[in-house]
PDB file of C-alpha atoms in Angstrom:
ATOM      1  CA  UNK A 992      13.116 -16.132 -14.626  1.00  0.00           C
ATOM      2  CA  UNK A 993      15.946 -13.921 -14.549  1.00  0.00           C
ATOM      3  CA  UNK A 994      17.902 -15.867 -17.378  1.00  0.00           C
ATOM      4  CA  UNK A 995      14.373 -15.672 -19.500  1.00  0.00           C
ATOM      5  CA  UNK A 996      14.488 -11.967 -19.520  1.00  0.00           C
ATOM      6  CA  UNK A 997      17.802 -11.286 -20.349  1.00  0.00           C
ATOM      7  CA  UNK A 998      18.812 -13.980 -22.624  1.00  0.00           C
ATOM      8  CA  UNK A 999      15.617 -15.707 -23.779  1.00  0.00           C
ATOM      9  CA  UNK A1000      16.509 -18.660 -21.887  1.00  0.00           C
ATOM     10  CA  UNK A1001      13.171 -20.989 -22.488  1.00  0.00           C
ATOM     11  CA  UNK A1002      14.451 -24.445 -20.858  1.00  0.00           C
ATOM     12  CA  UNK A1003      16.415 -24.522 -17.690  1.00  0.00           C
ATOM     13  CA  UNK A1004      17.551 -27.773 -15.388  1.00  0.00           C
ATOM     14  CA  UNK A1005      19.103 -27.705 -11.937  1.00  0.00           C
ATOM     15  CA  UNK A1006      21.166 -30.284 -11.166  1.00  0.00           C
ATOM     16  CA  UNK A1007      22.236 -31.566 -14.674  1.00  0.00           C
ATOM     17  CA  UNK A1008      24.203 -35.093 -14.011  1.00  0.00           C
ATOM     18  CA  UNK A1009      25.779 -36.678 -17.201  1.00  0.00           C
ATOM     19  CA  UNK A1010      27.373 -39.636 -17.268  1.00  0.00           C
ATOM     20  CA  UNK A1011      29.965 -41.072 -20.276  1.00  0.00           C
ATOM     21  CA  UNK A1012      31.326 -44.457 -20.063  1.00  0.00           C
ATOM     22  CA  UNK A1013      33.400 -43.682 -16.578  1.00  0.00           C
ATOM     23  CA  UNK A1014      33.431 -39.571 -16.377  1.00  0.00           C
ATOM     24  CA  UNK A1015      30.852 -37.916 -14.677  1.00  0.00           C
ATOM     25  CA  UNK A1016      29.930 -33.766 -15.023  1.00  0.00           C
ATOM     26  CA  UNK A1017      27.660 -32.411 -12.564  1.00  0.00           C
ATOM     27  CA  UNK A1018      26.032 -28.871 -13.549  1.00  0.00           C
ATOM     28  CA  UNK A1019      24.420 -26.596 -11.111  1.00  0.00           C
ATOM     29  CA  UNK A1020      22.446 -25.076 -14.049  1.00  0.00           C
ATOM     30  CA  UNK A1021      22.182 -25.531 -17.375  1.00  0.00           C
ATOM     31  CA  UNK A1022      19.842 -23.577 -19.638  1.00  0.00           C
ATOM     32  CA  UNK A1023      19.592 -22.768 -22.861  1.00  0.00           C
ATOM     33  CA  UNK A1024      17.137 -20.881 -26.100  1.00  0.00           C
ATOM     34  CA  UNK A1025      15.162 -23.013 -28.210  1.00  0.00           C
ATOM     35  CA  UNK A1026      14.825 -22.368 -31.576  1.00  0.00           C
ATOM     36  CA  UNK A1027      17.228 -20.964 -33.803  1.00  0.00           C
ATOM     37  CA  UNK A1028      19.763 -19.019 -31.499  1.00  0.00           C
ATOM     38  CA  UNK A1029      21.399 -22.218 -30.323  1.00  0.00           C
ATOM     39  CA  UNK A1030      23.049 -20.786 -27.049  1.00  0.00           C
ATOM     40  CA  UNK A1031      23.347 -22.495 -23.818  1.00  0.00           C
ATOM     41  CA  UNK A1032      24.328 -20.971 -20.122  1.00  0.00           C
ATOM     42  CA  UNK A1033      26.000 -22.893 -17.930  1.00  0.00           C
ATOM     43  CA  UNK A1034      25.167 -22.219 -13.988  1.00  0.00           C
ATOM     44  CA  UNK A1035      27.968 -23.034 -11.455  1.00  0.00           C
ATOM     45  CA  UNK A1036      26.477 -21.596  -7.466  1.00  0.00           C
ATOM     46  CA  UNK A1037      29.467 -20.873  -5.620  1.00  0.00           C
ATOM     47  CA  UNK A1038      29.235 -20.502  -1.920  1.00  0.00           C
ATOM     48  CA  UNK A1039      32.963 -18.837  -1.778  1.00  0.00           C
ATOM     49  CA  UNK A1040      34.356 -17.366  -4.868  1.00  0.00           C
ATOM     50  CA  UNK A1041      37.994 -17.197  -5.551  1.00  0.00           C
ATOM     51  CA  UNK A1042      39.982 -18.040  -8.698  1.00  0.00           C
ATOM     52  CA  UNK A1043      39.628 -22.204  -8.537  1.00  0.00           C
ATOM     53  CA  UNK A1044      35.746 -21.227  -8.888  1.00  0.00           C
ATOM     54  CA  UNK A1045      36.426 -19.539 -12.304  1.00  0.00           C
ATOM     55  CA  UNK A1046      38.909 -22.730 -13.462  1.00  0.00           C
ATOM     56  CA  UNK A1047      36.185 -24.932 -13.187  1.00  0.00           C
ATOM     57  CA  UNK A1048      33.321 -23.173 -14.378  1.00  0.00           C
ATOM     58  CA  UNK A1049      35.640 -22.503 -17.439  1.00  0.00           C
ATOM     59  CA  UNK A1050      36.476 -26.218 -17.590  1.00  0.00           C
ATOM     60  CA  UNK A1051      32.542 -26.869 -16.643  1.00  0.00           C
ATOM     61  CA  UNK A1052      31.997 -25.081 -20.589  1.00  0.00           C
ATOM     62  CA  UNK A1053      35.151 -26.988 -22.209  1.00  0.00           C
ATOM     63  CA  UNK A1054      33.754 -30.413 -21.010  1.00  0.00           C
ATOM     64  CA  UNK A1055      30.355 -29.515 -21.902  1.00  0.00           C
ATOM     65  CA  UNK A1056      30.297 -31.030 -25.479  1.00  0.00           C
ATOM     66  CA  UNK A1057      31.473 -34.511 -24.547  1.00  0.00           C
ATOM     67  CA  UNK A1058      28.917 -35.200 -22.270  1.00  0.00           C
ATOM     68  CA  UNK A1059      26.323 -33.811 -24.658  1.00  0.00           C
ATOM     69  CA  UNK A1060      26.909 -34.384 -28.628  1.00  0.00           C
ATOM     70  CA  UNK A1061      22.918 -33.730 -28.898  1.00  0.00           C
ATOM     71  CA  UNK A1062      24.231 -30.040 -28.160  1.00  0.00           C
ATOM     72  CA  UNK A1063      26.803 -29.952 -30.844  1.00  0.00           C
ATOM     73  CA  UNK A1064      27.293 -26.556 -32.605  1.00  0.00           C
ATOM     74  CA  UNK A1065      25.962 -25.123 -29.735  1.00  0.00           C
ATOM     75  CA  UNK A1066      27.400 -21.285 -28.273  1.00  0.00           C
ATOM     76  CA  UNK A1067      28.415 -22.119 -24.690  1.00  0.00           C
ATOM     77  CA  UNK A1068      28.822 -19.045 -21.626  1.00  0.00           C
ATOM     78  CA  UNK A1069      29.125 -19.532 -18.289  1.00  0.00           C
ATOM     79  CA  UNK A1070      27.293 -17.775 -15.800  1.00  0.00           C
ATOM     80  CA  UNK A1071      28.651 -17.965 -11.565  1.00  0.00           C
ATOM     81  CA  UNK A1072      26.245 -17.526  -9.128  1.00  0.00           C
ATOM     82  CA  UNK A1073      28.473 -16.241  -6.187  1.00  0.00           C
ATOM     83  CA  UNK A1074      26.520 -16.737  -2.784  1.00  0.00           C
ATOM     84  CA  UNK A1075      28.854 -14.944  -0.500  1.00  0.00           C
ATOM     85  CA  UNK A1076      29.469 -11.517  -0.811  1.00  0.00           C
ATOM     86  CA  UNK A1077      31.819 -10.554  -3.902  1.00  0.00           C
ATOM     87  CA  UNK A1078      34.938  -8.075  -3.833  1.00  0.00           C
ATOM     88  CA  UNK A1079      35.824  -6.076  -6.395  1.00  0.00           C
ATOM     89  CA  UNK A1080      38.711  -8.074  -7.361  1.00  0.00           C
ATOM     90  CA  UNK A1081      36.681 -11.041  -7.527  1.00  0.00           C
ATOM     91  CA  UNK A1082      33.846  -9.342  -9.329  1.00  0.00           C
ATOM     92  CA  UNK A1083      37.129  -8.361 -12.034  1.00  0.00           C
ATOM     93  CA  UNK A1084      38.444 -11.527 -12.245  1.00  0.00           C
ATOM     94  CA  UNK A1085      34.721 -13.482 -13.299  1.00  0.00           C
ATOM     95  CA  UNK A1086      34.316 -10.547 -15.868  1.00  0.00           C
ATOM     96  CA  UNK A1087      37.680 -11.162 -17.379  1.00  0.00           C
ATOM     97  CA  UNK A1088      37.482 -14.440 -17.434  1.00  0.00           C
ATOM     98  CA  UNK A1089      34.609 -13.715 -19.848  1.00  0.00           C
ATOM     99  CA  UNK A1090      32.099 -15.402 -17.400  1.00  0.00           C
ATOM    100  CA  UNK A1091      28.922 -13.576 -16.330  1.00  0.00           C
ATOM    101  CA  UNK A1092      28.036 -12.760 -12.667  1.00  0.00           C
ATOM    102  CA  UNK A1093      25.110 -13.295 -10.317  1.00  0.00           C
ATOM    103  CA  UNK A1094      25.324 -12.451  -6.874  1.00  0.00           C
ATOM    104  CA  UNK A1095      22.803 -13.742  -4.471  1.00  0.00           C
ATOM    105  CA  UNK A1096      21.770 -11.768  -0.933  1.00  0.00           C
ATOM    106  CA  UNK A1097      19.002 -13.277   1.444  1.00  0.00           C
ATOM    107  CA  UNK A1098      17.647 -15.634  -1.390  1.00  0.00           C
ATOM    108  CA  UNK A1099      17.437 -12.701  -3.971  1.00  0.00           C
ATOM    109  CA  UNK A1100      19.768 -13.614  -7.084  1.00  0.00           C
ATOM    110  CA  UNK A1101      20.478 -10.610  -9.375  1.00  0.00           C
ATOM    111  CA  UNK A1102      22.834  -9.972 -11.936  1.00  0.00           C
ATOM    112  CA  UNK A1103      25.028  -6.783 -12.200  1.00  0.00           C
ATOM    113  CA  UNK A1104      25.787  -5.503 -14.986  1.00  0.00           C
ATOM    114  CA  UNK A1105      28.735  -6.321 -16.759  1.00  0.00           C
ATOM    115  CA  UNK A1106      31.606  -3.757 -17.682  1.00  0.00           C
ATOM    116  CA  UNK A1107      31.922  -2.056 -21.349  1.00  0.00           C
ATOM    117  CA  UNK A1108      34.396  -3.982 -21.883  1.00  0.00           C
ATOM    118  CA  UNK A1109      32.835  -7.011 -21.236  1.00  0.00           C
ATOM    119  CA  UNK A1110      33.214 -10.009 -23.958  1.00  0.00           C
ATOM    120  CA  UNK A1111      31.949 -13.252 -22.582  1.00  0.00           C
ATOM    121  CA  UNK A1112      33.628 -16.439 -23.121  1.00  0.00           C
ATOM    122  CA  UNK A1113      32.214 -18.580 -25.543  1.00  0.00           C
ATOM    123  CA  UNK A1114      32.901 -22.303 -25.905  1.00  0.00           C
ATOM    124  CA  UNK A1115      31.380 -24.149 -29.250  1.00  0.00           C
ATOM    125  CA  UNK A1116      30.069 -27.479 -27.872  1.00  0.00           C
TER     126      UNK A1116
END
């Protein structure tokens, strides 16, 4: 729900598992907005966030269009959802990695608001 009302999201799948010929990619979430926007969100949960959870969210979005040509053309961002509780730094380093944030706290996800500055990383499938 969250994803529908700030990015239009109108299809969503937990769990995504694609496998080509002997590589395998395992999403946590994938959604993305029908129609003409073409934009998809990729969902890594990440029970404790550090730097290696950013690497392979980042390499979760590079991946993404060789395990899914039916997505080609498609604008990729990535979206952590940190379980634990997130420091400052960390909170920095997902922002400048150009990924967006959602913390989650007793089973309530929300997502803070991203800095000004903010310009998230986008990966053409």
């Amino acid at each position: 729900a969250m994803l529908r009302k700030k990015f239009g999201v109108t299809d969503f799948y937990m769990r995504l598992k694609t496998k080509r010929r002997k590589e395998l990619q395992e999403l946590d979430g994938f959604g993305f907005v029908n129609g003409g926007k073409n934009i998809g969100f990729i969902v890594e949960v990440k029970r404790h966030l550090d730097n290696r959870s950013i690497e392979q969210t980042l390499s979760q979005l590079q991946r993404f269009g060789r395990f899914h040509p039916h997505f080609k053309g498609m604008k990729l961002h990535g979206i952590i959802a940190a379980v634990d509780t997130v420091s400052e730094s960390q909170r920095k380093a997902v922002y400048n990695a150009g990924l967006y944030l959602v913390t989650v706290k007793n089973d309530v996800a929300s997502m803070p608001k991203p800095p000004k500055d903010f310009t998230p990383c986008t990966e053409i499938a």
